[in-house]
mmCIF file of C-alpha atoms in Angstrom:
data_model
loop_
_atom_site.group_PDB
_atom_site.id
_atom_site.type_symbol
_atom_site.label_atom_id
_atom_site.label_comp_id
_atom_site.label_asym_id
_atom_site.label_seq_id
_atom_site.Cartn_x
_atom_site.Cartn_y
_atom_site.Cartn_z
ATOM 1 C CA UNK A 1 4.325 -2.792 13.754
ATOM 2 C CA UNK A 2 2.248 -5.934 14.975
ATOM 3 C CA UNK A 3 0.174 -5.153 18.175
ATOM 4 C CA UNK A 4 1.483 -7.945 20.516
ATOM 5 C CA UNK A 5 -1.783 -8.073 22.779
ATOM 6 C CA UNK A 6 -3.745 -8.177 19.682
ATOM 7 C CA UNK A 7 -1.947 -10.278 17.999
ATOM 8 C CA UNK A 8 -1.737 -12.497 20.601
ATOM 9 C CA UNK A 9 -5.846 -12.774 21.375
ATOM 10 C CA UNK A 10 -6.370 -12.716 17.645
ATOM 11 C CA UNK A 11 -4.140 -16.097 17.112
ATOM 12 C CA UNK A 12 -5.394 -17.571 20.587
ATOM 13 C CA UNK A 13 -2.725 -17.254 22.926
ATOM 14 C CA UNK A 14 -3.091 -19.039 25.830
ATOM 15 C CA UNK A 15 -0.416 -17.520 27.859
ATOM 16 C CA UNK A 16 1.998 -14.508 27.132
ATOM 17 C CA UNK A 17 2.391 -13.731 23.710
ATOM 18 C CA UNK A 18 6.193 -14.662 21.698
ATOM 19 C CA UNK A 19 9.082 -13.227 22.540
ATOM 20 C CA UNK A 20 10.857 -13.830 19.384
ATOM 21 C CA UNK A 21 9.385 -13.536 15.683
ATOM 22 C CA UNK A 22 10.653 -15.926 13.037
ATOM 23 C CA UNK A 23 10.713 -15.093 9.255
ATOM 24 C CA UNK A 24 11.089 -16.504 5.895
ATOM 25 C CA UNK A 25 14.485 -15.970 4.444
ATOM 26 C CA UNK A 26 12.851 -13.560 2.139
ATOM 27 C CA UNK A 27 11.736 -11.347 4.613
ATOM 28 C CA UNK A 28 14.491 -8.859 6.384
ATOM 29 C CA UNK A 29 13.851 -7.628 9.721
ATOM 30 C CA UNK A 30 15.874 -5.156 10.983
ATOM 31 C CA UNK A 31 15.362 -2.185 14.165
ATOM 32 C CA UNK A 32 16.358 1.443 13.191
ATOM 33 C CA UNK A 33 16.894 4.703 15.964
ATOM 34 C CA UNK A 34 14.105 6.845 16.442
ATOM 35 C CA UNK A 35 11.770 4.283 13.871
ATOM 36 C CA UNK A 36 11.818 0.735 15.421
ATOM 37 C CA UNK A 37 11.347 -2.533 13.287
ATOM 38 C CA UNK A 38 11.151 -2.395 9.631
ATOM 39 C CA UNK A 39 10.302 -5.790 7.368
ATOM 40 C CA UNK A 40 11.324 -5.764 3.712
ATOM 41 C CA UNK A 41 10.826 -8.201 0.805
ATOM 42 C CA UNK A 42 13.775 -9.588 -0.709
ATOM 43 C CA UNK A 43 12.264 -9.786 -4.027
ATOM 44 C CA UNK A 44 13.740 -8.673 -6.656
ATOM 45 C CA UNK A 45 10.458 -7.867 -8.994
ATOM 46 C CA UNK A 46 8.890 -5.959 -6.322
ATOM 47 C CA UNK A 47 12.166 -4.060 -5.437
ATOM 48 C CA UNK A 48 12.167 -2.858 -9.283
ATOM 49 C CA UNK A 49 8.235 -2.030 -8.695
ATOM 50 C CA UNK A 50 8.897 -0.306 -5.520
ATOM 51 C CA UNK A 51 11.983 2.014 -7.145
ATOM 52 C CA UNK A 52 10.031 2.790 -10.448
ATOM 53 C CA UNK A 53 6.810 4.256 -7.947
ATOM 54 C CA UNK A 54 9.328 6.242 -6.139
ATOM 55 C CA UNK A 55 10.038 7.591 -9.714
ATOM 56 C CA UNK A 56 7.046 8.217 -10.274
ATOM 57 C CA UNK A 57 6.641 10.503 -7.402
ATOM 58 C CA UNK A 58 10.295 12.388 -7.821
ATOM 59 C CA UNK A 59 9.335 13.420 -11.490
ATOM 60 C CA UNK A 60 5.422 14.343 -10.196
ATOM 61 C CA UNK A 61 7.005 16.414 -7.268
ATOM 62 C CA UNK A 62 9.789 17.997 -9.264
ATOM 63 C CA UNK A 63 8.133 19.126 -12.569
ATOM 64 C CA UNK A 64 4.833 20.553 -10.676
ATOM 65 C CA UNK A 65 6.854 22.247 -8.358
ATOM 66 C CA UNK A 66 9.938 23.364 -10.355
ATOM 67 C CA UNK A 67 8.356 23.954 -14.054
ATOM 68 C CA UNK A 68 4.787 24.808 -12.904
ATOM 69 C CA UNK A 69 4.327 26.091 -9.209
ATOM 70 C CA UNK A 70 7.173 27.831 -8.158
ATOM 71 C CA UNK A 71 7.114 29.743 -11.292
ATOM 72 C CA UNK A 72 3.979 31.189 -11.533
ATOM 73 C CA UNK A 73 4.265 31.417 -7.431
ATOM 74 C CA UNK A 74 6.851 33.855 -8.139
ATOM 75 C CA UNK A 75 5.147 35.959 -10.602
ATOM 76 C CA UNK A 76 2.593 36.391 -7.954
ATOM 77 C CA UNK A 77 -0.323 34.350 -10.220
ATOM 78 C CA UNK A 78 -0.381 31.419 -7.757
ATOM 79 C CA UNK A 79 -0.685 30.874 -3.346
ATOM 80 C CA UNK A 80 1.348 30.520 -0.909
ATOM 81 C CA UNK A 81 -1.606 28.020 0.571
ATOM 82 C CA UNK A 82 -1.308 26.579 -3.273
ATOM 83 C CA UNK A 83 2.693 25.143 -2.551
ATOM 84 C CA UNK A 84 1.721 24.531 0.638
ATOM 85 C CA UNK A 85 -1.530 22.079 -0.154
ATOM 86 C CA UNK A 86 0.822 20.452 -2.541
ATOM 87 C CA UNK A 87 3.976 19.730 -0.514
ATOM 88 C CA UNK A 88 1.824 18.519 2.399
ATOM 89 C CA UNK A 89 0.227 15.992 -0.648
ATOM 90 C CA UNK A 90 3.674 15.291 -1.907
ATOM 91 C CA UNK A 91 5.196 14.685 1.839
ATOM 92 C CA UNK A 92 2.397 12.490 2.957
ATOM 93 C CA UNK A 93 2.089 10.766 0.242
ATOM 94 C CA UNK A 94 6.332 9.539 -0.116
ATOM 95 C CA UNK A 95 5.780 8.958 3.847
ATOM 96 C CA UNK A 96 2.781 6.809 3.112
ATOM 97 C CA UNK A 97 4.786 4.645 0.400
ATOM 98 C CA UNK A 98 7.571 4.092 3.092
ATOM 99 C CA UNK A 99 5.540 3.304 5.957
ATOM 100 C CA UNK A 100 3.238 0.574 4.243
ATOM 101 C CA UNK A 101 6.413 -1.004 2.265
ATOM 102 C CA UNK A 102 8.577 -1.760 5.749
ATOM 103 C CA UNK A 103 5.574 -2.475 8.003
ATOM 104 C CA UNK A 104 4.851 -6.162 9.070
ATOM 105 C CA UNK A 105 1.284 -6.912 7.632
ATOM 106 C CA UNK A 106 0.390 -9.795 9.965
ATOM 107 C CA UNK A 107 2.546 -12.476 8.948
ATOM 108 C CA UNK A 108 2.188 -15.765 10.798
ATOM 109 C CA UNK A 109 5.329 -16.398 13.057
ATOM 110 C CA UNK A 110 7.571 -19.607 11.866
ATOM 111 C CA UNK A 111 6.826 -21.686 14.987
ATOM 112 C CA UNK A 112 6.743 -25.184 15.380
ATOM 113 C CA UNK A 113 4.778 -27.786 17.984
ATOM 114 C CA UNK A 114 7.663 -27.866 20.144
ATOM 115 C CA UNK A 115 8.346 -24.056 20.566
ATOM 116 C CA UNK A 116 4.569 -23.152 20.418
ATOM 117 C CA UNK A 117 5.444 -20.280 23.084
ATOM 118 C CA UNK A 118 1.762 -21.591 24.483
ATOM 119 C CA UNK A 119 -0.348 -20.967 21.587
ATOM 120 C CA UNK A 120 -3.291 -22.585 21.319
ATOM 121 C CA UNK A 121 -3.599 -24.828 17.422
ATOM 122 C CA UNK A 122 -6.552 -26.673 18.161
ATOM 123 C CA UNK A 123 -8.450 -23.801 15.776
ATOM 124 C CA UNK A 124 -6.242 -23.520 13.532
ATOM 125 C CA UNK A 125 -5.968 -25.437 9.429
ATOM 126 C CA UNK A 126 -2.714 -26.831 7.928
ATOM 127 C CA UNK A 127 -1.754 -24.713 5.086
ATOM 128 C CA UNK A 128 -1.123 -26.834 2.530
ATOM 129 C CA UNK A 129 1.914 -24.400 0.478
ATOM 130 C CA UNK A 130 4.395 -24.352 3.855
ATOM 131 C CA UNK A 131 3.061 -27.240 5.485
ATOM 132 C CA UNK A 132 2.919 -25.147 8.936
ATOM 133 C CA UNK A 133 -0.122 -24.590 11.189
ATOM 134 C CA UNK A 134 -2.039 -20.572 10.202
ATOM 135 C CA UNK A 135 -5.059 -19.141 11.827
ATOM 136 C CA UNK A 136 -8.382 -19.124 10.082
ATOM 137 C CA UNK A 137 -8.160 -16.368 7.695
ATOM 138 C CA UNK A 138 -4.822 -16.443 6.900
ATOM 139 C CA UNK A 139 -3.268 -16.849 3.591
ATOM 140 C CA UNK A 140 0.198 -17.977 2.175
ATOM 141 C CA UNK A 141 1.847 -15.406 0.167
ATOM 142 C CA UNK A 142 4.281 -17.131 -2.715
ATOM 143 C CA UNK A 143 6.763 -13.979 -2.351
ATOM 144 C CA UNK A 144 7.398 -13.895 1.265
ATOM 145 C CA UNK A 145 7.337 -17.515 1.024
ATOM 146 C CA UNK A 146 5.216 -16.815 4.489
ATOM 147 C CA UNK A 147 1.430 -17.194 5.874
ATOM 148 C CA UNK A 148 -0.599 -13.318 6.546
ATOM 149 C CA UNK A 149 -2.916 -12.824 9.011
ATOM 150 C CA UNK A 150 -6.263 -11.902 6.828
ATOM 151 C CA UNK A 151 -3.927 -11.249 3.716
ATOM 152 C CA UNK A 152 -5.545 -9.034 0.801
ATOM 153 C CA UNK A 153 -2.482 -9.188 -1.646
ATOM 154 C CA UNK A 154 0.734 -9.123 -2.143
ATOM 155 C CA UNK A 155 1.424 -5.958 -4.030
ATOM 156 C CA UNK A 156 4.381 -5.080 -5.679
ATOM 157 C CA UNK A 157 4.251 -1.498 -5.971
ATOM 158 C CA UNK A 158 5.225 -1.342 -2.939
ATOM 159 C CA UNK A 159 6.683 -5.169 -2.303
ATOM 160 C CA UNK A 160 4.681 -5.617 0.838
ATOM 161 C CA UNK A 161 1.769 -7.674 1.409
ATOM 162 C CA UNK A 162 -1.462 -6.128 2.355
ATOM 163 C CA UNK A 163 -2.592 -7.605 5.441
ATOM 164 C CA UNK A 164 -4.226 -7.699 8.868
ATOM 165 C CA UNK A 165 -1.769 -5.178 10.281
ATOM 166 C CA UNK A 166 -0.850 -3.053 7.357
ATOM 167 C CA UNK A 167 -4.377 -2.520 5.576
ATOM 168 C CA UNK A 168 -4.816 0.939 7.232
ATOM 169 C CA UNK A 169 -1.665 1.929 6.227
ATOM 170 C CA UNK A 170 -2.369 0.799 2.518
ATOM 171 C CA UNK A 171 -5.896 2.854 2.581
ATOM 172 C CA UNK A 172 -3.453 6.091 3.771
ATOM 173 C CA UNK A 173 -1.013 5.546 0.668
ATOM 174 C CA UNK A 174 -4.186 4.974 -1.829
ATOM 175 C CA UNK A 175 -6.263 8.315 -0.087
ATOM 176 C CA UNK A 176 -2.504 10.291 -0.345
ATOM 177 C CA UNK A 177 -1.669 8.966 -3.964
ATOM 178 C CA UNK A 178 -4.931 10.180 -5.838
ATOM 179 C CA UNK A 179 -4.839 13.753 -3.685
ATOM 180 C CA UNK A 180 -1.095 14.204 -5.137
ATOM 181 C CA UNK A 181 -2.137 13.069 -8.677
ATOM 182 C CA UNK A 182 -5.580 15.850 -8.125
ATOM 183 C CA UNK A 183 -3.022 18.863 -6.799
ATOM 184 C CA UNK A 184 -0.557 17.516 -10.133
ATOM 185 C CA UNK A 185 -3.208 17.755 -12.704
ATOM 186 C CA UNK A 186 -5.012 21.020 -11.094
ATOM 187 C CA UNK A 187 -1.254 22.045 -11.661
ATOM 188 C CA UNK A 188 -1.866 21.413 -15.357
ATOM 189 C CA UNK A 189 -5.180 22.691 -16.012
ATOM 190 C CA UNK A 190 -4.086 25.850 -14.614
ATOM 191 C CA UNK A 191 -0.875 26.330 -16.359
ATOM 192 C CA UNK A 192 -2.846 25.246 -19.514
ATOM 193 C CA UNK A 193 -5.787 27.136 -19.710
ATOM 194 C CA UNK A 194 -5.544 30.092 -16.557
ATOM 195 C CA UNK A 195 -1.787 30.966 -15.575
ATOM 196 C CA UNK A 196 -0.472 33.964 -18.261
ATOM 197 C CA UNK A 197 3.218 33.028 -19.612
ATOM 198 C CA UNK A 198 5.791 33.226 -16.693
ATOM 199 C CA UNK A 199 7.486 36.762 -16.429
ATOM 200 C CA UNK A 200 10.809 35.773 -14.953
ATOM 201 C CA UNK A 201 11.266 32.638 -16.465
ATOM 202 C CA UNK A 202 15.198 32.236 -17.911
ATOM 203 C CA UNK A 203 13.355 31.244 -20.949
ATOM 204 C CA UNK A 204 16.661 29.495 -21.934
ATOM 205 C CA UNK A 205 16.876 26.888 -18.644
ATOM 206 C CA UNK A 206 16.027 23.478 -20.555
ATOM 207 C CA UNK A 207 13.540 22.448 -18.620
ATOM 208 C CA UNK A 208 11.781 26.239 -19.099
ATOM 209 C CA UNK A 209 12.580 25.648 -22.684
ATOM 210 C CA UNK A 210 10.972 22.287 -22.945
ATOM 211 C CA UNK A 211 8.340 22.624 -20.597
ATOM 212 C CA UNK A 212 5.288 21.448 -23.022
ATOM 213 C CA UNK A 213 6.314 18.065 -22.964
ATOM 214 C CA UNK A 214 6.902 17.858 -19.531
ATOM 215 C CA UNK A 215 3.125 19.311 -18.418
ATOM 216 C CA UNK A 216 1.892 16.728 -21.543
ATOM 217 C CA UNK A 217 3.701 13.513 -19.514
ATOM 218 C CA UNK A 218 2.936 15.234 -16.160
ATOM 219 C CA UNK A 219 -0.802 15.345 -17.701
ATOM 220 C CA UNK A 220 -0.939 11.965 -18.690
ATOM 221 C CA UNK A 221 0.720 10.278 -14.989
ATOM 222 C CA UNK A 222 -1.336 12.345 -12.795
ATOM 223 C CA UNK A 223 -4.571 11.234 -14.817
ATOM 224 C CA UNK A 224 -3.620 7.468 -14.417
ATOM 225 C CA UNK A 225 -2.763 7.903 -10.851
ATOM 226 C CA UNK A 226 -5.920 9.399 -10.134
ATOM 227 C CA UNK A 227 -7.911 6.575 -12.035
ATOM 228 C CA UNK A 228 -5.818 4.466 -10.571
ATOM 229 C CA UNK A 229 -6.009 5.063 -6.778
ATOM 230 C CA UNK A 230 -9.476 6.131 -6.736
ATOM 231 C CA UNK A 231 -10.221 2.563 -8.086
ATOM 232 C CA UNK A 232 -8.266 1.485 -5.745
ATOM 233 C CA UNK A 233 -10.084 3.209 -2.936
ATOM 234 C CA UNK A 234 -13.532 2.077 -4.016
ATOM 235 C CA UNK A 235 -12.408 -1.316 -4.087
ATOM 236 C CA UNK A 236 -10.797 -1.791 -0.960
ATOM 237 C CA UNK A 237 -13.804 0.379 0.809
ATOM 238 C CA UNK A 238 -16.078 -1.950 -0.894
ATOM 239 C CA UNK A 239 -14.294 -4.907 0.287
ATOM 240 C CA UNK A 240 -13.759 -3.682 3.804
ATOM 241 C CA UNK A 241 -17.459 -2.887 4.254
ATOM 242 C CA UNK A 242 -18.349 -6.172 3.140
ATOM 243 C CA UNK A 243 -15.704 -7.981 5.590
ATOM 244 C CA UNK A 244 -14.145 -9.615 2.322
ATOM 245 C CA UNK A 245 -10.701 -9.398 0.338
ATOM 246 C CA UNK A 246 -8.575 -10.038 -2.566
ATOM 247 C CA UNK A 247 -8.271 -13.602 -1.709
ATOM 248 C CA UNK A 248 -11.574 -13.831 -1.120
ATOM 249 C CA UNK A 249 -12.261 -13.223 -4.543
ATOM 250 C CA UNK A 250 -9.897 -15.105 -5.796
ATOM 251 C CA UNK A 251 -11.487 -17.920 -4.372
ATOM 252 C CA UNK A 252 -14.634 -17.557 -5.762
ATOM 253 C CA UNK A 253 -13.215 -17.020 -9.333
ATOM 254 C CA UNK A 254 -11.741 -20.144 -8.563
ATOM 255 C CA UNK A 255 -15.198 -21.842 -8.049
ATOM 256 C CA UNK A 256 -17.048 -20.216 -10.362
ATOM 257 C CA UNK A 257 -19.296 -17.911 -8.197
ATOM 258 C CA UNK A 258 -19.627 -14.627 -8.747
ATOM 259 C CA UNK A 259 -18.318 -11.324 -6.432
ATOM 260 C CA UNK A 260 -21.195 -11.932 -3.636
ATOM 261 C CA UNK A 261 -23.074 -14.897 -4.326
ATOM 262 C CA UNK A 262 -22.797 -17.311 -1.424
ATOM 263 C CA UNK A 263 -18.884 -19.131 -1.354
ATOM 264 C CA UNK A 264 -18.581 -22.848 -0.640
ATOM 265 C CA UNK A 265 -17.517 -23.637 3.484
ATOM 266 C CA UNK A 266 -13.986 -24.978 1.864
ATOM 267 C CA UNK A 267 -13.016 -21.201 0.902
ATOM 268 C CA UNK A 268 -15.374 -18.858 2.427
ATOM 269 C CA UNK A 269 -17.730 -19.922 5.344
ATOM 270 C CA UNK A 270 -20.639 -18.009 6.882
ATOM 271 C CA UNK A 271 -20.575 -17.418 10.383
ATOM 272 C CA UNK A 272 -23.137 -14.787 11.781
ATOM 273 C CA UNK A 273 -24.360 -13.376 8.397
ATOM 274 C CA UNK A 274 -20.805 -12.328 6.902
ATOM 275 C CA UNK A 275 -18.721 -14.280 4.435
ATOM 276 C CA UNK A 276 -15.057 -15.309 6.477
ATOM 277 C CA UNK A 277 -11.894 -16.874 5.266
#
């Protein structure tokens, strides 16, 4: 959830910060007992994104666990410390997904002049997709139909944009994802090359039966998810380290500069030696 104090000293409140928060109709805001506020994205690709990922993770989960693991855990050719590195993996990273999808990632309350709640606008640019007032480094996301505080992305895989207050969140779910997809092809390697057959295996359960196809798709996700997230993780420690994001690479695509050469003041001013939105 937003900080309100920093929230407030980042957009240059003069006086208290908000009491209320406005949205865009495509965001849904709503408090749940024992979590607090969740946001989601009524968007209908990202929803379909979002439910395929959580896929994803049900058939990694079940098919290392239930045709690899607990097999060969119960043979005695595998470790307790084994299922328990790979449920804490699995756990994490499902409570990583679900945390970073319903968090608020900075957007810019719906406010206008005459219920400014004393913020102060005289630093702040007109953006030019809502027409409404945004801090500097904010961006307008075309799905939430909203302004983000220091927006990286939207991304769909988890319909949620990537922003000031949800980036650390978004690291978590990247770090958890490619140790899951590790523990899942370890999982493989093992049961390819190292486990013996299973002893008490009901050699006629289907997915016993079947179980070479399962380990060769198993093979193939975890692989991708590791390329995947560990790109991922490069990239976004890249991009923190160097005080940049998506959108600011976007913009300099868009002018024809490469990755670090120096952006025009329009898109990417320099202020104290680092490139800023």
């Amino acid at each position: 959830m937003l900080n309100p104090v920093a929230t407030a000293k980042h957009m240059g409140l003069t006086g208290p910060p908000p009491p209320t928060s406005q949205y865009s109709e495509n965001i849904m805001v709503t408090r749940l007992p024992c979590i607090g506020r969740i946001h989601f994205v009524k968007d209908k690709g990202g929803m379909m994104s979002l439910g395929f990922v959580v896929l994803y993770w049900i058939y990694g989960t079940w098919c290392s666990l239930t045709v690899i693991l607990l097999p060969h855990w119960r043979d005695g050719q595998t470790s307790d410390f084994m299922i328990f590195l790979f449920c804490l993996c699995s756990i994490m990273c499902i409570s990583s997904l679900i945390r970073v999808s319903t968090l608020n990632p900075g957007r810019v309350p719906l406010i206008s002049e005459e219920s400014s709640f004393g913020i102060d606008y005289s630093h702040w640019e007109l953006c030019p997709k809502c027409n409404r007032k945004r801090p500097p480094r904010a961006h307008h996301c075309r799905r939430c139909q909203q302004c983000v505080l220091r927006m990286d992305h939207h991304c769909p895989w988890i319909n949620n944009c990537v922003g000031e207050e949800n980036h650390w969140a978004f690291m978590q779910l990247l770090f958890w994802a490619f140790c899951l997809g590790s523990m899942a092809f370890l999982a493989c390697q093992l049961h390819f090359w190292y486990y013996p057959p299973c002893v008490t295996c009901n050699k006629d359960t289907f997915y016993i039966k079947h179980s070479i196809w399962f380990n060769y798709l198993l093979t193939v996700l975890a692989v991708f998810m590791m390329l995947f997230q560990a790109g991922g993780l490069l990239g976004q420690y890249f991009n923190i380290s160097m005080d940049i994001n998506g959108e600011s690479r976007t913009c300099a695509l868009r002018i024809g500069n490469t990755y670090l050469q120096s952006f025009d003041n329009k898109y990417m001013p320099k202020e104290e030696g680092r490139y800023h939105q």
